[in-house]
Coordinates of C-alpha atoms in Angstrom, one line a residue:
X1 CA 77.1 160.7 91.7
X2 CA 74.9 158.5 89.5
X3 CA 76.6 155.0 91.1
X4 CA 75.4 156.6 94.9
X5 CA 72.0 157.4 93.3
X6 CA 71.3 154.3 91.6
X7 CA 72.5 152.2 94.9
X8 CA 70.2 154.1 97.1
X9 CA 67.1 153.8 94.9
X10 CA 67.4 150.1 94.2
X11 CA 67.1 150.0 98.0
X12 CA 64.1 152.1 98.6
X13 CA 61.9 150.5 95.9
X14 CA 63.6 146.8 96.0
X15 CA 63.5 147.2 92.1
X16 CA 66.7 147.4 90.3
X17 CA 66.9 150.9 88.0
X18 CA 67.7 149.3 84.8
X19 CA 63.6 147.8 85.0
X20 CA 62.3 151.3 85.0
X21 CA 64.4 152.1 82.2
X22 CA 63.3 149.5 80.0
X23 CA 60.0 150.7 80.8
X24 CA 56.6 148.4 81.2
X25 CA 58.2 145.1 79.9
X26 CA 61.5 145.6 82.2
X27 CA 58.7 146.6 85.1
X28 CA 56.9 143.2 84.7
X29 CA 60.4 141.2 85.1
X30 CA 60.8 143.0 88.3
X31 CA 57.2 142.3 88.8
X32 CA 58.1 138.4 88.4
X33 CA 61.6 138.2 90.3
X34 CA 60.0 139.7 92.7
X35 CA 57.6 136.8 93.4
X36 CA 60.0 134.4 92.7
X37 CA 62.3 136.0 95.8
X38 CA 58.7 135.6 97.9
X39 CA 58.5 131.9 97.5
X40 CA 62.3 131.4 97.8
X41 CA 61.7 133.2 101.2
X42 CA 59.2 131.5 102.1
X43 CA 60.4 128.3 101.2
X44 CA 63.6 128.6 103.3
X45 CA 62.2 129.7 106.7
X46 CA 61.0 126.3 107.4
X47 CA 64.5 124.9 108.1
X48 CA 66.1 128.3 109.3
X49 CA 63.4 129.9 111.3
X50 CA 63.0 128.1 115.0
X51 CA 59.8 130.5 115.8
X52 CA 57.8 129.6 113.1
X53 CA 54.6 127.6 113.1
X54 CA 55.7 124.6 111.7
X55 CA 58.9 124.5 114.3
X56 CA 56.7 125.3 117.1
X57 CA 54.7 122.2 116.7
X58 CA 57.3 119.3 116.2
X59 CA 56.6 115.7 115.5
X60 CA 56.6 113.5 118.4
X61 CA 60.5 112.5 119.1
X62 CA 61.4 108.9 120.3
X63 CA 62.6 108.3 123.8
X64 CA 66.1 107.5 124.4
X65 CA 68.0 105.7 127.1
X66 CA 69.9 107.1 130.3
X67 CA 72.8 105.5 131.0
X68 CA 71.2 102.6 133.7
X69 CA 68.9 101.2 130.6
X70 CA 65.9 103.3 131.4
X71 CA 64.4 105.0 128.9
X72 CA 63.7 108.6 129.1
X73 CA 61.8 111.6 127.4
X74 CA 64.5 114.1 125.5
X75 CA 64.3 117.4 127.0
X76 CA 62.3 120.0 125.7
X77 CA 64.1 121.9 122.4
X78 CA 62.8 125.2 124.3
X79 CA 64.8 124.1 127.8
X80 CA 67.6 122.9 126.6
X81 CA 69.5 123.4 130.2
X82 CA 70.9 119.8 131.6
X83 CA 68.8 118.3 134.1
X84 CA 69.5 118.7 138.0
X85 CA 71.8 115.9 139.2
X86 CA 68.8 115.2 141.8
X87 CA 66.6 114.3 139.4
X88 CA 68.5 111.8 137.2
X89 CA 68.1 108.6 138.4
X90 CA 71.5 107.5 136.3
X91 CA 73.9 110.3 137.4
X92 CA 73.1 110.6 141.5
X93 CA 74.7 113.8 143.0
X94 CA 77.8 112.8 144.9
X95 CA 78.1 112.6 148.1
X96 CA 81.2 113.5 150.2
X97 CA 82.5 110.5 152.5
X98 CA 85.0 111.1 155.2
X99 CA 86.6 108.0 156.4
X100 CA 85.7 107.5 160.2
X101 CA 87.9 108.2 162.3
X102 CA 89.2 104.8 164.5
X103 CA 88.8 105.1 168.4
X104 CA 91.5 104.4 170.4
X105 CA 91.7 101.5 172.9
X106 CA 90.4 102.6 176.4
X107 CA 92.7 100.0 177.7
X108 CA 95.9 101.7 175.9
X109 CA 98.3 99.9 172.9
X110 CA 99.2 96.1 173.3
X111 CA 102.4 95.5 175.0
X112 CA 102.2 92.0 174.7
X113 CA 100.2 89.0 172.7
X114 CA 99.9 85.9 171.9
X115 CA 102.9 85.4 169.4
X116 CA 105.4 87.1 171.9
X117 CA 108.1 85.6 173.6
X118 CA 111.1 87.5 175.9
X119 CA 111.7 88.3 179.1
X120 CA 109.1 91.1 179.5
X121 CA 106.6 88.1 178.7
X122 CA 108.5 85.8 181.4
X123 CA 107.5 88.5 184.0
X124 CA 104.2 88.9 183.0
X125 CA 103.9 85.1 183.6
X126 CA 105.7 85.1 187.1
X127 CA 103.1 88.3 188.6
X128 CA 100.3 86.1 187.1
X129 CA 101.6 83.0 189.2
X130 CA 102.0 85.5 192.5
X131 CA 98.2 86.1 192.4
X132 CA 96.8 82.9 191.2
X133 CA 96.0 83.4 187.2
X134 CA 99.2 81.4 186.1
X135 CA 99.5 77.7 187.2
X136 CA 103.5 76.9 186.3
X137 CA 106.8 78.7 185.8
X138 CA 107.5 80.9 183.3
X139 CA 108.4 80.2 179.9
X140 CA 109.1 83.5 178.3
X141 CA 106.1 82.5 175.3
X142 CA 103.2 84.0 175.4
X143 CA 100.9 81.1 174.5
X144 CA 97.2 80.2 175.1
X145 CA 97.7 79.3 178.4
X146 CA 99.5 83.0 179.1
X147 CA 96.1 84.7 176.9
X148 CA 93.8 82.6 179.5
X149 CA 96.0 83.6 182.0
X150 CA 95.2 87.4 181.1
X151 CA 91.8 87.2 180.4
X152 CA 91.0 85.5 184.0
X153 CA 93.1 88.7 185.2
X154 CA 91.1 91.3 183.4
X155 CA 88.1 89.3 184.1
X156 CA 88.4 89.5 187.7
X157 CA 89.5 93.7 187.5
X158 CA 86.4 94.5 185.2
X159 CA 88.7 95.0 181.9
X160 CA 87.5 94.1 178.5
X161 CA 89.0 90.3 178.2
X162 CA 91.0 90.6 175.3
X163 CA 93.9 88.8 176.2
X164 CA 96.1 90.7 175.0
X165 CA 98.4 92.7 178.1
X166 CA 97.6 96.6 177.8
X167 CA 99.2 99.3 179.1
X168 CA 96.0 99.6 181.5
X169 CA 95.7 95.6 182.4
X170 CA 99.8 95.8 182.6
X171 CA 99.6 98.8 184.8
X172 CA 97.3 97.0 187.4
X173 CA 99.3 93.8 187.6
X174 CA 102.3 95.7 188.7
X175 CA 100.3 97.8 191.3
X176 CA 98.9 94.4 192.6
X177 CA 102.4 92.7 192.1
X178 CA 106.1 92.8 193.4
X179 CA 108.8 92.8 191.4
X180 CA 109.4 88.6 190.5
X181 CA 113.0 87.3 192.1
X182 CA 115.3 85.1 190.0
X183 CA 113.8 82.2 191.8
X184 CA 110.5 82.9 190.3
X185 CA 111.5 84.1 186.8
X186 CA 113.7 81.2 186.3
X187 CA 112.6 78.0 189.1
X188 CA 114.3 75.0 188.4
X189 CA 111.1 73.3 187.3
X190 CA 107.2 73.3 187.6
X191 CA 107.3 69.6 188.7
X192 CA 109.7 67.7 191.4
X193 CA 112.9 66.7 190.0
X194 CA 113.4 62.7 189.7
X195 CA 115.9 61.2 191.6
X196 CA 118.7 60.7 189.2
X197 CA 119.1 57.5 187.3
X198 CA 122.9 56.1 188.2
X199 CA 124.0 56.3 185.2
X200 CA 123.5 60.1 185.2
X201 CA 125.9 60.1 188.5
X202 CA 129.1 60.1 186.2
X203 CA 130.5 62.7 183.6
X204 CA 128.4 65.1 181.3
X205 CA 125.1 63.9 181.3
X206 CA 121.5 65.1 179.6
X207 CA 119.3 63.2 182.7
X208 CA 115.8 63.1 181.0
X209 CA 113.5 61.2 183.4
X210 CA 109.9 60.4 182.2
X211 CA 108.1 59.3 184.9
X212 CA 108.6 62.7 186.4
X213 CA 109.1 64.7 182.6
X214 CA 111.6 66.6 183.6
X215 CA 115.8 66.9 182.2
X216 CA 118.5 67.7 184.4
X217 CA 122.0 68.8 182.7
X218 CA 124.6 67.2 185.3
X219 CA 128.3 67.0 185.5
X220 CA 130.0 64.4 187.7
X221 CA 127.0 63.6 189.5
X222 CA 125.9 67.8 190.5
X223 CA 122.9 69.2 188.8
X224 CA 123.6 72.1 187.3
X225 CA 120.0 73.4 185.5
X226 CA 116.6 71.4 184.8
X227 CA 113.6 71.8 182.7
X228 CA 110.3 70.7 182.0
X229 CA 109.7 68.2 179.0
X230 CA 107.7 66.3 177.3
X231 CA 108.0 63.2 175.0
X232 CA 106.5 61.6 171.9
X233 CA 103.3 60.1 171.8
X234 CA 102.5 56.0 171.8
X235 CA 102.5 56.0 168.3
X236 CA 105.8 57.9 167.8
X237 CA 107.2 57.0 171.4
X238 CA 110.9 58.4 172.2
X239 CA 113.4 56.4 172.5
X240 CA 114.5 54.7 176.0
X241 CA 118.2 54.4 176.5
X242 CA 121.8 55.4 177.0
X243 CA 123.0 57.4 174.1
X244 CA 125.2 60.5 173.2
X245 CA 124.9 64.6 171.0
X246 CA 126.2 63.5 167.8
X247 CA 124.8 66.9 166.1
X248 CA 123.8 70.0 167.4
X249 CA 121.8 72.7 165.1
X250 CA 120.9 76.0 166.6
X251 CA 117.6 76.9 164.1
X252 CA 117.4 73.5 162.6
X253 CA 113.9 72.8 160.9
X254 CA 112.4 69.7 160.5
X255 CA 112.6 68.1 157.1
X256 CA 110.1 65.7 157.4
X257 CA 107.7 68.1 159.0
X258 CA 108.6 71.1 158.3
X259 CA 108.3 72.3 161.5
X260 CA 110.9 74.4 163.4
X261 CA 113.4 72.9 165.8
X262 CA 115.5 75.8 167.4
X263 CA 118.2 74.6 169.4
X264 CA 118.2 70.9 168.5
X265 CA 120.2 68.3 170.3
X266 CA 120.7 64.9 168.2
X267 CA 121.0 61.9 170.1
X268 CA 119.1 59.1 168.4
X269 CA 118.4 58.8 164.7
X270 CA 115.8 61.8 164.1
X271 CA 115.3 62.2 167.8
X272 CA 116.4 65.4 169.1
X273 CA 116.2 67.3 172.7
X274 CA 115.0 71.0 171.0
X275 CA 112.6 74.1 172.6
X276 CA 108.6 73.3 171.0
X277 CA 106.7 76.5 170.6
X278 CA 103.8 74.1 170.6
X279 CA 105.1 72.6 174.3
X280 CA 104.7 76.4 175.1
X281 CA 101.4 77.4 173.9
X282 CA 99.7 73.9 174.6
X283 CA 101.7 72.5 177.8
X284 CA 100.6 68.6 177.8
X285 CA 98.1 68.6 175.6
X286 CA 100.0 67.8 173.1
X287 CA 103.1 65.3 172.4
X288 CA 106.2 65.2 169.9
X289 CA 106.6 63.0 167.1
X290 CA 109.7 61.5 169.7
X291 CA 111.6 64.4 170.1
X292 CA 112.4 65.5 173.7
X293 CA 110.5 69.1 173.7
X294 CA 111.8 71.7 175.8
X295 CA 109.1 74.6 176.8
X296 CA 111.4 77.2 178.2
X297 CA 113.1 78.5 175.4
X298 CA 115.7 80.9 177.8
X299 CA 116.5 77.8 179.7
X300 CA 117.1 75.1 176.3
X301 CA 119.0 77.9 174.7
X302 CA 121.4 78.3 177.5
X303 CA 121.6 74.4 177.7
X304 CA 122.4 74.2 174.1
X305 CA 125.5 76.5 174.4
X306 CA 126.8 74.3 177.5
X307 CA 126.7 70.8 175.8
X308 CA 128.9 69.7 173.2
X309 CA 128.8 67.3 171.1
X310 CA 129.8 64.0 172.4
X311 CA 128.0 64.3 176.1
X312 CA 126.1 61.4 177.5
X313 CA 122.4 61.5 177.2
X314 CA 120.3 59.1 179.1
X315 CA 116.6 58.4 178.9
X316 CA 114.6 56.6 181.3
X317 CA 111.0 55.5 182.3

């Protein structure tokens, strides 16, 4: 009973039982720890306290930097809640971005372009030439005679003149068009044949004429095929002359150019009759480096599978 009743008065009167007992000198020791615990108090609420005076008016704080090198005020130790994203010029809210969505062609996916090469090409060429847009005979290579060739089509049907054969520009040639024969898919040649030199009357014989720049393949005197070509230029001239296919090389590249050469013929030295890409795209505008190029690559390939090596070759002014 006495350790309850001393606990409960030492916290009613804040002054510990043993300083009654010792009577007035113990009650002016309690008097003097008592002002001691005052000052202590009051000492401590300085640091502790956050709604005192002296917390309430804080010394001016220096400004610190946002993140683009700006500086800017601290917030406030009474809103300590993060600023909107709107309002910091360093952190702008994101946005969300959707990737637009491609239109499609009006005039439907390419079919054909420059770059192309086949027989669906070698039609396209032959219903050109039926209504005007394609000035020779089809070479199966869509070059940049065949993209003019297309554009002066869609130009005259209102299309956009890409160039490029659509499924809409494709769809209007062949309503405008009939279906091409052999004879126009694969004529003989877009210039007149030369009249054969005599010693192309005898045996197998390459007959490359270039007055009228075209070849003829002949056997005993018949032709059997012929072909545009074209020659080397006055500075690289090809060779005149009687000679013969010593080597053949079906996708023979050029060492000294590096240029490809498919179906190459070897008659003279480096001189070779081979299909030009280039002869395709650019007709006469451009020469060999003395090389006999063919344009029609269906045409040179089936040539190369018919000669062998050994058969005459003769080239002639």
């Amino acid at each position: 009973m006495r350790h309850r009743s001393t606990t409960g008065s030492t916290a009613r009167t804040g002054i510990p039982n043993r300083a009654r007992r010792f009577g007035p000198r113990g009650r002016a020791g309690a008097t003097a720890a008592l002002a001691v615990l005052a000052v202590t108090t009051a000492a401590g609420c300085r640091a502790e306290a956050t709604g005192s005076a002296s917390a309430a008016q804080p010394s001016s704080p220096r400004a610190t930097a946002s993140d683009d090198g700006r500086s800017t005020p601290p917030p406030s130790p009474t809103a300590p809640a993060p600023p909107s994203p709107s309002a910091s010029p360093s952190s702008p809210s994101p946005t969300a971005t959707t990737s637009p969505t491609p239109e499609p062609d009006p005039q439907g996916r390419t079919l054909m372009s420059s770059g192309s090469q086949g027989e669906q090409v070698r039609e396209l060429q032959a219903r050109l030439r039926q209504i005007g847009h394609f000035d020779r005979s089809p070479t199966g290579y869509y070059g940049t005679v065949t993209v003019a060739a297309v554009q002066s089509f869609q130009g005259k049907r209102g299309l956009s003149r890409t160039g490029r054969t659509d499924t809409l520009t494709w769809q209007k040639l062949l309503g405008m068009t009939h279906r091409p024969t052999a004879g126009e898919l694969n004529p003989p040649t877009t210039r007149p044949v030369a009249k054969p030199d005599k010693r192309c009357l005898t045996g197998r014989v390459l007959c490359i004429s270039k007055n009228s720049r075209t070849l003829s393949w002949m056997i005993d005197g018949r032709v059997l095929s012929s072909m545009d070509v074209r020659f080397g230029s006055q500075y690289t001239p090809t060779r005149e002359g009687t000679f013969s296919v010593y080597w053949k090389s079906r996708h023979h590249v050029s060492t000294i150019y590096d240029t490809p050469m498919p179906y190459a013929m070897f008659f003279s030295g480096g001189q070779a009759v081979h299909y030009s890409a280039d002869f395709a795209a650019r007709g006469y505008n451009g020469a060999s480096h003395g090389c006999v190029n063919v344009r029609d690559e269906g045409k040179i390939a089936s040539l190369f599978d018919q000669v062998k090596t050994g058969d005459k070759v003769v080239v002639y002014g």
